[in-house]
Amino acid sequence: LCMYDTLSSEEVHLIKTAAAFAAGEIEPHATDWELQRRVPTETFKAAADAGLTGLLVPKLLGGRDASHIVVAKVLEELSQACLAFTFGLWVHNNLVNVIARNGSQHQIDRYLPEMLAGQRVGAFCITEPGTGSDATAISTLAEKVSNGWRLNGEKAWVTNSVCADVFAVYAQTNPDSGWRGIACFLVDGNVQGLERGVPYTMSGGHAMGVSGLRIEDILVPETSMLFGPGDGFKAAMKAINLARTFVAALCCGILKASLEAALTYCAGRQAFGKPILANQGLQWELADVATDLEAARLLLYRAAFALDTGDDAISESAHAKKFASRVAFTGISQCMQAMGAAGLRTDTPLFRHLATAKMTHYMDGTTEIQNVVISREILREHGIRAE
């Protein structure tokens, strides 16, 4: 049964729009973005014009209100051209959706129209230099003052930081409360006291516009609070589970693109009087890649289906991200090997795809963190609490 057979005509149109956008607006420029270390802000605007900035946002607020399964397919199509840009676009989508579904009317009116139009770009600020995967250890401080809150701290690995206009800053309101004190504030990118660091130099990831962020005595009004103490941490964890599912979709996209590139090259490359793809050893190696891709997709759509049914999909998203990131890295490496030295050339996309495949091992929780999540779930079934 073709996946499209279960979707509405509107959903199929959205997926095809994403595929056309990837082919016309991303693929021709993605290598230049990487080699020139450029963040393509103009392509964000083009994505908004194509209706790709409010994928999960309710239609009444101007979004697509797509299912998680459809969003996964959209991201898979886009990432075939460039995972780095697609991840930045997803981060923006994620924040737009969070504001639409959880923000006050004031916040919705202030931010949503311009963010949906691609005129303002969003970013999440959770990770800190000394905390890594431990979101409970956030030390950025939110101090209550008479006219709102004063924020101080430092963030790291902020996707879209280079071009973002709206930052969701997670901060601790009471250091003695642990995760129960963590809140989230919406901070404008031009506010006094917000200092963007030098963009990180990352193989394959320059289109994401990642940098650190210094927050020094930023004063924000009470109306800037998106989630109150405790709710901020819960919201962050929910957003991360969602993101893990969609990182798996990105992995499927780059693995598919790499497999197709290898098959096309090997079918046309002659050696010893025949196409190298006629060699059974090479056929079997690429067949293994194809099997891993199919398995990764099944885990991906299982997690997306769970999200569509209202489940938190904690273990499903961890399984999908862990497996998809693993097979993307090994599979793209196999595709490069099949192409020989040609796989290293920058006029093929594989050098970008391999670098970003490795990057997915750290996005939204490392592979080791996924093992922690999965272990907790399987041990719970046997009455054992994981350490």
Short mmCIF file of C-alpha atoms in Angstrom, two decimals:
data_model
loop_
_atom_site.label_atom_id
_atom_site.label_comp_id
_atom_site.label_asym_id
_atom_site.label_seq_id
_atom_site.Cartn_x
_atom_site.Cartn_y
_atom_site.Cartn_z
CA LEU A 1 0.00 0.00 0.00
CA CYS A 2 1.47 3.34 -1.06
CA MET A 3 1.73 5.85 1.78
CA TYR A 4 -0.04 8.43 -0.40
CA ASP A 5 -3.12 6.16 -0.54
CA THR A 6 -3.84 6.95 3.12
CA LEU A 7 -3.45 10.74 2.80
CA SER A 8 -5.83 13.46 1.70
CA SER A 9 -5.23 15.38 -1.52
CA GLU A 10 -4.26 18.41 0.59
CA GLU A 11 -1.64 16.39 2.47
CA VAL A 12 -0.21 14.95 -0.75
CA HIS A 13 -0.04 18.46 -2.21
CA LEU A 14 1.92 19.68 0.83
CA ILE A 15 4.45 16.87 0.48
CA LYS A 16 4.84 17.53 -3.25
CA THR A 17 5.25 21.24 -2.52
CA ALA A 18 8.11 20.39 -0.17
CA ALA A 19 9.75 18.17 -2.78
CA ALA A 20 9.51 20.92 -5.42
CA PHE A 21 10.84 23.51 -2.97
CA ALA A 22 13.80 21.26 -2.14
CA ALA A 23 14.60 20.77 -5.82
CA GLY A 24 14.21 24.41 -6.81
CA GLU A 25 15.22 26.47 -3.78
CA ILE A 26 17.58 24.31 -1.70
CA GLU A 27 19.45 21.75 -3.82
CA PRO A 28 21.00 24.25 -6.30
CA HIS A 29 22.48 26.32 -3.46
CA ALA A 30 23.16 23.94 -0.58
CA THR A 31 26.80 23.23 -1.39
CA ASP A 32 27.57 26.94 -1.79
CA TRP A 33 25.93 27.66 1.57
CA GLU A 34 28.24 25.13 3.16
CA LEU A 35 31.45 26.13 1.39
CA GLN A 36 30.78 29.84 1.89
CA ARG A 37 29.63 29.30 5.49
CA ARG A 38 26.43 31.20 4.83
CA VAL A 39 23.03 31.19 6.49
CA PRO A 40 20.41 31.56 3.71
CA THR A 41 17.90 33.89 5.36
CA GLU A 42 16.30 34.64 2.00
CA THR A 43 15.38 30.96 1.67
CA PHE A 44 13.55 31.13 5.00
CA LYS A 45 11.31 33.78 3.43
CA ALA A 46 10.83 31.62 0.34
CA ALA A 47 9.87 28.68 2.58
CA ALA A 48 7.25 30.88 4.24
CA ASP A 49 5.86 31.84 0.84
CA ALA A 50 5.58 28.12 0.06
CA GLY A 51 3.63 27.51 3.28
CA LEU A 52 6.41 25.62 5.07
CA THR A 53 6.77 27.71 8.24
CA GLY A 54 3.59 26.70 10.08
CA LEU A 55 3.38 22.99 9.43
CA LEU A 56 1.82 22.09 12.80
CA VAL A 57 0.04 25.39 13.45
CA PRO A 58 -3.80 25.30 13.48
CA LYS A 59 -5.41 26.49 10.27
CA LEU A 60 -7.41 29.13 12.13
CA LEU A 61 -4.10 30.81 12.97
CA GLY A 62 -2.73 30.58 9.44
CA GLY A 63 -0.89 27.26 9.61
CA ARG A 64 -1.17 23.89 7.86
CA ASP A 65 -2.29 21.83 10.88
CA ALA A 66 -0.56 18.82 9.32
CA SER A 67 -0.33 15.45 11.04
CA HIS A 68 3.02 14.38 12.45
CA ILE A 69 3.24 11.70 9.77
CA VAL A 70 2.87 14.30 7.03
CA VAL A 71 5.37 16.66 8.69
CA ALA A 72 7.85 13.78 8.89
CA LYS A 73 7.44 13.18 5.16
CA VAL A 74 7.81 16.90 4.39
CA LEU A 75 11.06 17.06 6.39
CA GLU A 76 12.33 13.91 4.70
CA GLU A 77 11.77 15.54 1.30
CA LEU A 78 13.47 18.80 2.30
CA SER A 79 16.47 17.19 3.97
CA GLN A 80 17.35 15.24 0.85
CA ALA A 81 18.62 18.58 -0.44
CA CYS A 82 20.17 19.92 2.80
CA LEU A 83 19.76 18.67 6.35
CA ALA A 84 21.31 21.79 7.88
CA PHE A 85 18.82 24.22 6.35
CA THR A 86 15.93 21.85 6.99
CA PHE A 87 16.83 21.49 10.66
CA GLY A 88 16.89 25.27 11.07
CA LEU A 89 13.52 25.50 9.35
CA TRP A 90 12.14 22.78 11.63
CA VAL A 91 13.39 24.62 14.76
CA HIS A 92 11.55 27.70 13.52
CA ASN A 93 8.40 25.62 12.85
CA ASN A 94 8.63 24.13 16.32
CA LEU A 95 8.70 27.51 18.05
CA VAL A 96 5.89 28.89 15.87
CA ASN A 97 3.77 25.88 16.84
CA VAL A 98 4.60 26.21 20.55
CA ILE A 99 3.57 29.87 20.53
CA ALA A 100 0.40 29.13 18.57
CA ARG A 101 -0.74 26.36 20.93
CA ASN A 102 0.57 27.64 24.28
CA GLY A 103 1.11 31.37 23.98
CA SER A 104 -1.11 34.11 25.34
CA GLN A 105 -3.25 36.08 22.93
CA HIS A 106 -0.75 38.91 23.28
CA GLN A 107 2.13 36.61 22.28
CA ILE A 108 0.19 35.10 19.39
CA ASP A 109 -0.72 38.53 18.04
CA ARG A 110 2.79 39.86 18.48
CA TYR A 111 4.84 37.03 17.03
CA LEU A 112 2.79 34.62 14.95
CA PRO A 113 1.96 36.65 11.81
CA GLU A 114 5.55 37.72 11.15
CA MET A 115 6.98 34.30 12.01
CA LEU A 116 4.55 32.54 9.68
CA ALA A 117 5.50 35.05 6.97
CA GLY A 118 9.21 34.32 7.46
CA GLN A 119 9.85 37.92 8.47
CA ARG A 120 11.04 36.83 11.92
CA VAL A 121 13.02 33.65 12.60
CA GLY A 122 12.73 31.66 15.82
CA ALA A 123 15.26 29.84 18.01
CA PHE A 124 15.27 27.79 21.22
CA CYS A 125 17.83 28.48 23.95
CA ILE A 126 18.05 25.43 26.20
CA THR A 127 21.60 24.00 26.09
CA GLU A 128 24.31 25.70 28.12
CA PRO A 129 28.12 25.41 27.95
CA GLY A 130 28.35 23.38 31.14
CA THR A 131 25.16 21.32 31.01
CA GLY A 132 25.12 19.44 27.71
CA SER A 133 22.27 16.93 27.73
CA ASP A 134 21.24 17.68 31.33
CA ALA A 135 18.43 20.19 30.86
CA THR A 136 17.63 20.07 34.59
CA ALA A 137 20.97 21.80 35.29
CA ILE A 138 20.06 25.06 33.51
CA SER A 139 21.81 27.90 35.33
CA THR A 140 20.64 30.90 33.30
CA LEU A 141 18.86 32.89 36.00
CA ALA A 142 15.50 34.64 35.81
CA GLU A 143 15.17 37.07 38.70
CA LYS A 144 11.76 38.55 39.48
CA VAL A 145 11.78 42.36 39.48
CA SER A 146 9.02 44.90 39.88
CA ASN A 147 8.31 45.33 36.17
CA GLY A 148 8.99 41.79 34.97
CA TRP A 149 12.07 39.57 34.94
CA ARG A 150 15.84 40.10 34.70
CA LEU A 151 17.69 37.36 32.76
CA ASN A 152 21.39 36.50 33.05
CA GLY A 153 23.31 33.54 31.68
CA GLU A 154 24.90 31.89 28.70
CA LYS A 155 23.53 29.49 26.08
CA ALA A 156 25.34 27.22 23.64
CA TRP A 157 24.50 25.42 20.39
CA VAL A 158 21.60 27.73 19.51
CA THR A 159 20.32 26.81 16.05
CA ASN A 160 19.31 29.89 13.97
CA SER A 161 21.11 32.13 16.47
CA VAL A 162 22.87 34.02 13.66
CA CYS A 163 19.61 35.21 12.11
CA ALA A 164 16.95 34.70 14.80
CA ASP A 165 14.60 37.51 15.82
CA VAL A 166 12.68 35.60 18.52
CA PHE A 167 14.43 33.51 21.18
CA ALA A 168 12.68 31.09 23.55
CA VAL A 169 15.00 31.35 26.55
CA TYR A 170 14.75 28.67 29.24
CA ALA A 171 15.85 29.98 32.63
CA GLN A 172 15.86 28.99 36.29
CA THR A 173 13.58 31.07 38.52
CA ASN A 174 14.58 29.28 41.74
CA PRO A 175 17.89 27.38 41.85
CA ASP A 176 16.71 25.38 44.88
CA SER A 177 13.73 23.97 42.95
CA GLY A 178 15.59 22.05 40.25
CA TRP A 179 13.48 21.40 37.16
CA ARG A 180 10.43 22.79 38.94
CA GLY A 181 11.93 26.26 38.75
CA ILE A 182 12.60 26.29 35.02
CA ALA A 183 10.49 28.74 33.02
CA CYS A 184 10.57 29.94 29.41
CA PHE A 185 10.58 33.52 28.14
CA LEU A 186 10.19 34.98 24.64
CA VAL A 187 13.00 37.46 24.02
CA ASP A 188 13.34 39.72 20.99
CA GLY A 189 16.61 39.43 19.09
CA ASN A 190 17.33 43.16 19.23
CA VAL A 191 16.90 43.58 23.00
CA GLN A 192 19.71 45.26 24.90
CA GLY A 193 21.94 42.74 26.68
CA LEU A 194 21.55 39.92 24.15
CA GLU A 195 24.93 39.17 22.56
CA ARG A 196 25.31 36.56 19.82
CA GLY A 197 28.58 34.68 19.72
CA VAL A 198 30.71 34.04 16.66
CA PRO A 199 29.00 31.40 14.49
CA TYR A 200 30.37 27.92 15.09
CA THR A 201 32.48 26.42 12.33
CA MET A 202 30.89 23.00 11.79
CA SER A 203 31.42 20.59 8.95
CA GLY A 204 28.16 20.34 7.03
CA GLY A 205 26.16 22.58 9.35
CA HIS A 206 26.80 26.18 8.40
CA ALA A 207 23.31 26.76 6.99
CA MET A 208 21.94 26.18 10.51
CA GLY A 209 23.51 29.41 11.78
CA VAL A 210 24.56 27.97 15.16
CA SER A 211 26.31 30.02 17.83
CA GLY A 212 26.41 30.67 21.53
CA LEU A 213 24.47 33.44 23.24
CA ARG A 214 25.29 35.72 26.16
CA ILE A 215 22.42 37.13 28.19
CA GLU A 216 23.38 40.05 30.41
CA ASP A 217 20.80 41.89 32.53
CA ILE A 218 18.04 41.56 29.97
CA LEU A 219 14.78 43.01 31.28
CA VAL A 220 11.63 41.39 29.91
CA PRO A 221 8.02 42.13 30.87
CA GLU A 222 5.75 39.64 32.62
CA THR A 223 3.94 39.16 29.32
CA SER A 224 7.08 37.59 27.83
CA MET A 225 6.72 34.43 29.94
CA LEU A 226 5.65 31.59 27.64
CA PHE A 227 5.77 28.84 30.29
CA GLY A 228 5.85 29.35 34.04
CA PRO A 229 8.18 27.64 36.54
CA GLY A 230 8.09 23.87 36.13
CA ASP A 231 5.95 24.04 33.03
CA GLY A 232 9.02 25.31 31.15
CA PHE A 233 10.92 22.09 31.74
CA LYS A 234 7.93 19.91 30.84
CA ALA A 235 7.43 21.87 27.62
CA ALA A 236 11.11 21.52 26.74
CA MET A 237 10.98 17.75 27.18
CA LYS A 238 7.82 17.48 25.07
CA ALA A 239 9.42 19.57 22.32
CA ILE A 240 12.55 17.41 22.42
CA ASN A 241 10.55 14.18 22.03
CA LEU A 242 8.87 15.72 19.01
CA ALA A 243 12.21 16.87 17.62
CA ARG A 244 13.76 13.42 18.02
CA THR A 245 11.11 11.95 15.76
CA PHE A 246 11.78 14.58 13.14
CA VAL A 247 15.57 14.21 13.37
CA ALA A 248 14.90 10.61 12.33
CA ALA A 249 13.02 11.98 9.32
CA LEU A 250 16.02 14.13 8.39
CA CYS A 251 18.26 11.06 8.62
CA CYS A 252 15.98 9.15 6.27
CA GLY A 253 16.13 12.04 3.82
CA ILE A 254 19.91 12.26 3.60
CA LEU A 255 20.28 8.48 3.47
CA LYS A 256 17.80 8.26 0.61
CA ALA A 257 19.56 11.04 -1.31
CA SER A 258 22.95 9.41 -0.79
CA LEU A 259 21.72 5.99 -1.90
CA GLU A 260 20.20 7.46 -5.05
CA ALA A 261 23.41 9.35 -5.81
CA ALA A 262 25.49 6.19 -5.38
CA LEU A 263 23.18 4.09 -7.54
CA THR A 264 23.16 6.67 -10.32
CA TYR A 265 26.94 7.03 -10.27
CA CYS A 266 27.63 3.29 -10.11
CA ALA A 267 25.21 2.56 -12.96
CA GLY A 268 27.09 4.96 -15.21
CA ARG A 269 30.68 4.27 -14.10
CA GLN A 270 32.46 1.70 -16.29
CA ALA A 271 35.25 -0.54 -15.03
CA PHE A 272 36.64 -3.67 -16.70
CA GLY A 273 34.14 -3.29 -19.50
CA LYS A 274 30.92 -3.12 -17.51
CA PRO A 275 29.08 -0.79 -15.10
CA ILE A 276 30.47 -1.20 -11.60
CA LEU A 277 26.89 -1.66 -10.37
CA ALA A 278 26.93 -5.02 -12.21
CA ASN A 279 29.25 -6.35 -9.48
CA GLN A 280 27.29 -8.42 -6.99
CA GLY A 281 29.40 -7.32 -4.04
CA LEU A 282 28.51 -3.67 -4.68
CA GLN A 283 24.86 -4.55 -5.26
CA TRP A 284 24.64 -6.30 -1.91
CA GLU A 285 26.36 -3.48 -0.06
CA LEU A 286 23.87 -0.95 -1.40
CA ALA A 287 21.02 -3.41 -0.80
CA ASP A 288 21.97 -3.37 2.89
CA VAL A 289 21.74 0.42 2.84
CA ALA A 290 18.29 0.19 1.26
CA THR A 291 17.13 -2.25 3.96
CA ASP A 292 18.38 0.03 6.72
CA LEU A 293 16.54 2.95 5.12
CA GLU A 294 13.28 1.01 5.05
CA ALA A 295 13.73 -0.04 8.70
CA ALA A 296 14.49 3.53 9.77
CA ARG A 297 11.36 4.75 8.02
CA LEU A 298 9.21 2.18 9.80
CA LEU A 299 10.53 3.34 13.19
CA LEU A 300 10.07 6.96 12.13
CA TYR A 301 6.44 6.55 11.09
CA ARG A 302 5.68 4.43 14.15
CA ALA A 303 6.83 7.35 16.32
CA ALA A 304 4.94 9.88 14.21
CA PHE A 305 1.78 7.76 14.42
CA ALA A 306 2.14 7.61 18.20
CA LEU A 307 2.36 11.40 18.32
CA ASP A 308 -0.73 11.67 16.13
CA THR A 309 -2.68 9.55 18.62
CA GLY A 310 -1.75 11.91 21.47
CA ASP A 311 1.00 9.75 22.92
CA ASP A 312 4.19 11.40 24.19
CA ALA A 313 6.10 8.82 22.09
CA ILE A 314 9.03 8.92 24.51
CA SER A 315 10.47 5.50 23.69
CA GLU A 316 9.24 5.50 20.08
CA SER A 317 11.04 8.75 19.30
CA ALA A 318 14.21 7.56 21.06
CA HIS A 319 14.23 4.30 19.07
CA ALA A 320 13.63 6.16 15.80
CA LYS A 321 16.32 8.78 16.33
CA LYS A 322 18.90 6.31 17.62
CA PHE A 323 18.49 3.86 14.76
CA ALA A 324 18.04 6.39 11.97
CA SER A 325 21.10 8.43 12.95
CA ARG A 326 23.19 5.26 13.22
CA VAL A 327 22.23 3.84 9.82
CA ALA A 328 22.43 7.24 8.15
CA PHE A 329 26.07 7.63 9.11
CA THR A 330 27.15 4.09 8.26
CA GLY A 331 24.96 3.95 5.13
CA ILE A 332 26.20 7.23 3.68
CA SER A 333 29.75 6.08 4.33
CA GLN A 334 28.98 2.90 2.37
CA CYS A 335 27.53 4.99 -0.48
CA MET A 336 30.69 7.08 -0.57
CA GLN A 337 32.80 3.93 -0.65
CA ALA A 338 30.74 2.60 -3.56
CA MET A 339 31.51 5.77 -5.50
CA GLY A 340 35.21 5.56 -4.76
CA ALA A 341 37.15 8.83 -4.66
CA ALA A 342 34.31 10.55 -6.52
CA GLY A 343 32.27 10.34 -3.32
CA LEU A 344 34.62 12.88 -1.74
CA ARG A 345 34.03 15.55 -4.37
CA THR A 346 32.09 18.65 -3.38
CA ASP A 347 30.08 18.49 -6.60
CA THR A 348 28.25 15.54 -5.02
CA PRO A 349 26.14 16.04 -1.87
CA LEU A 350 27.60 13.12 0.04
CA PHE A 351 30.29 15.12 1.84
CA ARG A 352 27.56 17.31 3.33
CA HIS A 353 25.25 14.41 4.09
CA LEU A 354 27.96 12.42 5.89
CA ALA A 355 28.91 15.38 8.09
CA THR A 356 25.33 16.13 9.04
CA ALA A 357 24.61 12.43 9.62
CA LYS A 358 27.24 12.51 12.35
CA MET A 359 25.73 15.72 13.66
CA THR A 360 22.40 13.95 14.22
CA HIS A 361 24.07 11.80 16.87
CA TYR A 362 24.09 14.91 19.09
CA MET A 363 20.90 16.75 18.09
CA ASP A 364 18.14 16.80 20.71
CA GLY A 365 19.94 14.36 22.95
CA THR A 366 22.96 12.22 22.19
CA THR A 367 22.74 8.58 21.16
CA GLU A 368 23.76 7.71 24.71
CA ILE A 369 20.81 9.70 26.07
CA GLN A 370 18.49 7.72 23.78
CA ASN A 371 19.86 4.56 25.37
CA VAL A 372 19.06 5.99 28.80
CA VAL A 373 15.49 6.71 27.71
CA ILE A 374 15.05 3.27 26.14
CA SER A 375 16.60 1.51 29.14
CA ARG A 376 14.18 3.20 31.52
CA GLU A 377 11.25 2.00 29.46
CA ILE A 378 12.34 -1.62 29.11
CA LEU A 379 13.48 -1.93 32.74
CA ARG A 380 10.19 -0.50 34.00
CA GLU A 381 8.44 -3.50 32.48
CA HIS A 382 10.46 -5.71 34.83
CA GLY A 383 10.01 -3.58 37.94
CA ILE A 384 13.57 -2.26 37.89
CA ARG A 385 14.41 1.42 38.11
CA ALA A 386 17.32 2.50 35.90
CA GLU A 387 20.12 4.41 37.61
#
